[in-house]
């Protein structure tokens, strides 16, 4: 089997940031853009807790799917299971500046949520592991990442192996 392209990125050189991972064209001609939202330096920083990544998934997906401009363009948002970040898929080729801006907006929203905000979809009927959530951990992780990305206006670039 060939090594897939995302494994060719030098993870030891990877710093927290926002990266374009793939651009794929579907058979019907639509472009799907995949971004790595790298919240921790791989193999260096402590990883996120599963609980935090799970809550960021519920919160971020809800934010994007309710966003006036981005709801129709968002395909999916979910955690990397190395627990160093999240992925997001958009259904066209946004500019790097647009992507950085919406991700800053999303993390700022999570970071600033009131402690009493109910995590969306966190009931037994709505989620496969509904007790495994923590708003405070999600808010802390969002704050940490926002500190890193708050002054960025372009995507970061990969170093390849
Ligand atoms: Zn869930």
Short mmCIF file of C-alpha atoms and ligand atoms in Angstrom, two decimals:
data_model
loop_
_atom_site.label_atom_id
_atom_site.label_comp_id
_atom_site.label_asym_id
_atom_site.label_seq_id
_atom_site.Cartn_x
_atom_site.Cartn_y
_atom_site.Cartn_z
CA UNK A 1 0.00 0.00 0.00
CA UNK A 2 1.17 3.52 -0.74
CA UNK A 3 1.69 5.93 2.11
CA UNK A 4 -1.16 8.47 2.01
CA UNK A 5 -0.25 12.12 1.62
CA UNK A 6 -1.19 13.23 5.14
CA UNK A 7 1.42 10.82 6.53
CA UNK A 8 4.09 12.56 4.43
CA UNK A 9 3.79 15.70 6.54
CA UNK A 10 6.70 15.90 9.02
CA UNK A 11 4.73 15.76 12.27
CA UNK A 12 7.85 16.47 14.33
CA UNK A 13 8.13 19.85 12.58
CA UNK A 14 4.42 20.61 12.79
CA UNK A 15 3.43 23.54 14.99
CA UNK A 16 -0.05 24.49 16.16
CA UNK A 17 -1.90 26.38 13.42
CA UNK A 18 -4.36 26.00 10.54
CA UNK A 19 -3.28 24.02 7.46
CA UNK A 20 -4.83 23.13 4.12
CA UNK A 21 -4.60 19.35 4.08
CA UNK A 22 -6.33 18.39 0.83
CA UNK A 23 -8.37 19.71 -2.07
CA UNK A 24 -10.40 17.04 -3.80
CA UNK A 25 -12.75 17.29 -6.74
CA UNK A 26 -15.76 14.99 -6.63
CA UNK A 27 -16.97 13.19 -9.80
CA UNK A 28 -19.66 15.88 -10.11
CA UNK A 29 -16.97 18.59 -10.16
CA UNK A 30 -17.41 20.04 -6.67
CA UNK A 31 -14.31 20.99 -4.71
CA UNK A 32 -13.95 19.71 -1.15
CA UNK A 33 -11.28 21.43 0.94
CA UNK A 34 -9.95 19.70 4.07
CA UNK A 35 -8.19 21.67 6.81
CA UNK A 36 -6.12 20.53 9.79
CA UNK A 37 -6.82 22.68 12.80
CA UNK A 38 -3.69 21.69 14.70
CA UNK A 39 -4.20 22.73 18.31
CA UNK A 40 -1.12 21.06 19.82
CA UNK A 41 2.43 20.43 18.56
CA UNK A 42 2.42 16.69 17.75
CA UNK A 43 4.72 14.45 19.80
CA UNK A 44 5.67 17.44 21.94
CA UNK A 45 2.72 19.13 23.66
CA UNK A 46 0.36 17.13 25.90
CA UNK A 47 -2.66 16.04 23.84
CA UNK A 48 -6.25 17.12 24.52
CA UNK A 49 -8.42 14.90 26.69
CA UNK A 50 -10.95 12.77 24.80
CA UNK A 51 -13.64 14.58 26.78
CA UNK A 52 -12.48 18.00 25.61
CA UNK A 53 -12.12 16.96 21.96
CA UNK A 54 -15.63 15.42 22.12
CA UNK A 55 -17.15 18.64 23.49
CA UNK A 56 -15.27 20.82 20.98
CA UNK A 57 -16.69 18.55 18.26
CA UNK A 58 -20.28 19.09 19.44
CA UNK A 59 -19.80 22.83 19.96
CA UNK A 60 -17.84 23.53 16.75
CA UNK A 61 -20.22 21.51 14.57
CA UNK A 62 -23.19 23.36 16.06
CA UNK A 63 -21.48 26.73 15.55
CA UNK A 64 -20.64 26.05 11.90
CA UNK A 65 -24.03 24.55 11.06
CA UNK A 66 -25.80 27.60 12.48
CA UNK A 67 -23.49 30.18 10.91
CA UNK A 68 -25.15 32.59 8.48
CA UNK A 69 -22.37 32.32 5.88
CA UNK A 70 -20.80 28.93 6.55
CA UNK A 71 -23.66 26.55 7.35
CA UNK A 72 -24.25 25.55 3.73
CA UNK A 73 -20.51 25.32 3.00
CA UNK A 74 -19.59 23.08 5.92
CA UNK A 75 -19.42 19.36 5.23
CA UNK A 76 -17.94 18.07 8.48
CA UNK A 77 -15.99 18.97 11.64
CA UNK A 78 -14.48 16.27 13.87
CA UNK A 79 -11.48 15.44 16.10
CA UNK A 80 -8.13 14.00 15.07
CA UNK A 81 -7.78 10.81 17.11
CA UNK A 82 -4.17 11.61 17.93
CA UNK A 83 -5.96 14.32 19.95
CA UNK A 84 -3.75 17.16 18.69
CA UNK A 85 -6.49 18.95 16.78
CA UNK A 86 -9.62 18.88 14.67
CA UNK A 87 -10.48 18.54 10.97
CA UNK A 88 -12.94 20.61 9.03
CA UNK A 89 -14.22 20.04 5.48
CA UNK A 90 -15.68 22.82 3.37
CA UNK A 91 -17.47 22.40 0.07
CA UNK A 92 -15.47 24.88 -2.03
CA UNK A 93 -12.08 26.62 -2.11
CA UNK A 94 -12.23 29.48 0.39
CA UNK A 95 -9.26 31.85 0.67
CA UNK A 96 -6.80 31.19 3.49
CA UNK A 97 -7.88 34.44 5.08
CA UNK A 98 -11.56 33.39 5.10
CA UNK A 99 -10.71 30.03 6.68
CA UNK A 100 -8.53 31.54 9.40
CA UNK A 101 -11.24 34.08 10.18
CA UNK A 102 -14.07 31.56 10.58
CA UNK A 103 -11.88 29.29 12.74
CA UNK A 104 -10.89 32.23 14.95
CA UNK A 105 -14.59 33.09 15.24
CA UNK A 106 -15.50 29.51 16.17
CA UNK A 107 -12.81 29.16 18.85
CA UNK A 108 -13.61 32.60 20.28
CA UNK A 109 -17.25 31.55 20.58
CA UNK A 110 -16.33 28.35 22.47
CA UNK A 111 -13.79 30.17 24.68
CA UNK A 112 -16.31 32.82 25.71
CA UNK A 113 -19.32 30.58 26.39
CA UNK A 114 -20.97 31.01 29.75
CA UNK A 115 -20.16 28.14 32.17
CA UNK A 116 -23.87 27.29 32.28
CA UNK A 117 -24.18 26.90 28.47
CA UNK A 118 -25.59 23.44 27.71
CA UNK A 119 -23.32 21.47 25.36
CA UNK A 120 -25.47 20.81 22.27
CA UNK A 121 -26.45 17.19 21.64
CA UNK A 122 -25.18 16.00 25.01
CA UNK A 123 -28.11 13.83 26.06
CA UNK A 124 -28.35 10.04 25.89
CA UNK A 125 -30.78 10.24 22.97
CA UNK A 126 -28.47 12.53 20.96
CA UNK A 127 -24.92 11.22 21.57
CA UNK A 128 -23.12 7.87 21.77
CA UNK A 129 -21.27 8.76 24.99
CA UNK A 130 -23.23 11.64 26.45
CA UNK A 131 -21.56 11.66 29.88
CA UNK A 132 -18.13 12.18 28.31
CA UNK A 133 -18.29 15.96 27.98
CA UNK A 134 -16.66 18.94 29.68
CA UNK A 135 -17.48 22.51 28.80
CA UNK A 136 -14.70 23.86 31.04
CA UNK A 137 -12.05 21.69 29.36
CA UNK A 138 -13.35 22.64 25.90
CA UNK A 139 -13.30 26.33 26.83
CA UNK A 140 -9.73 26.06 28.20
CA UNK A 141 -8.48 24.28 25.08
CA UNK A 142 -10.26 26.80 22.84
CA UNK A 143 -8.68 29.70 24.78
CA UNK A 144 -5.18 28.20 24.50
CA UNK A 145 -5.56 27.71 20.75
CA UNK A 146 -7.08 31.14 20.24
CA UNK A 147 -3.98 32.69 21.84
CA UNK A 148 -1.91 30.95 19.14
CA UNK A 149 -4.09 31.89 16.15
CA UNK A 150 -5.60 35.24 17.16
CA UNK A 151 -3.18 37.38 15.13
CA UNK A 152 -2.95 35.10 12.10
CA UNK A 153 -4.53 36.04 8.79
CA UNK A 154 -3.13 33.33 6.53
CA UNK A 155 -2.89 29.55 6.63
CA UNK A 156 0.24 27.86 7.92
CA UNK A 157 2.39 25.73 5.63
CA UNK A 158 3.44 22.14 5.98
CA UNK A 159 6.96 20.77 5.96
CA UNK A 160 7.04 17.42 4.18
CA UNK A 161 9.13 14.35 4.89
ZN1 LIG B 1 -21.13 12.91 21.03
#
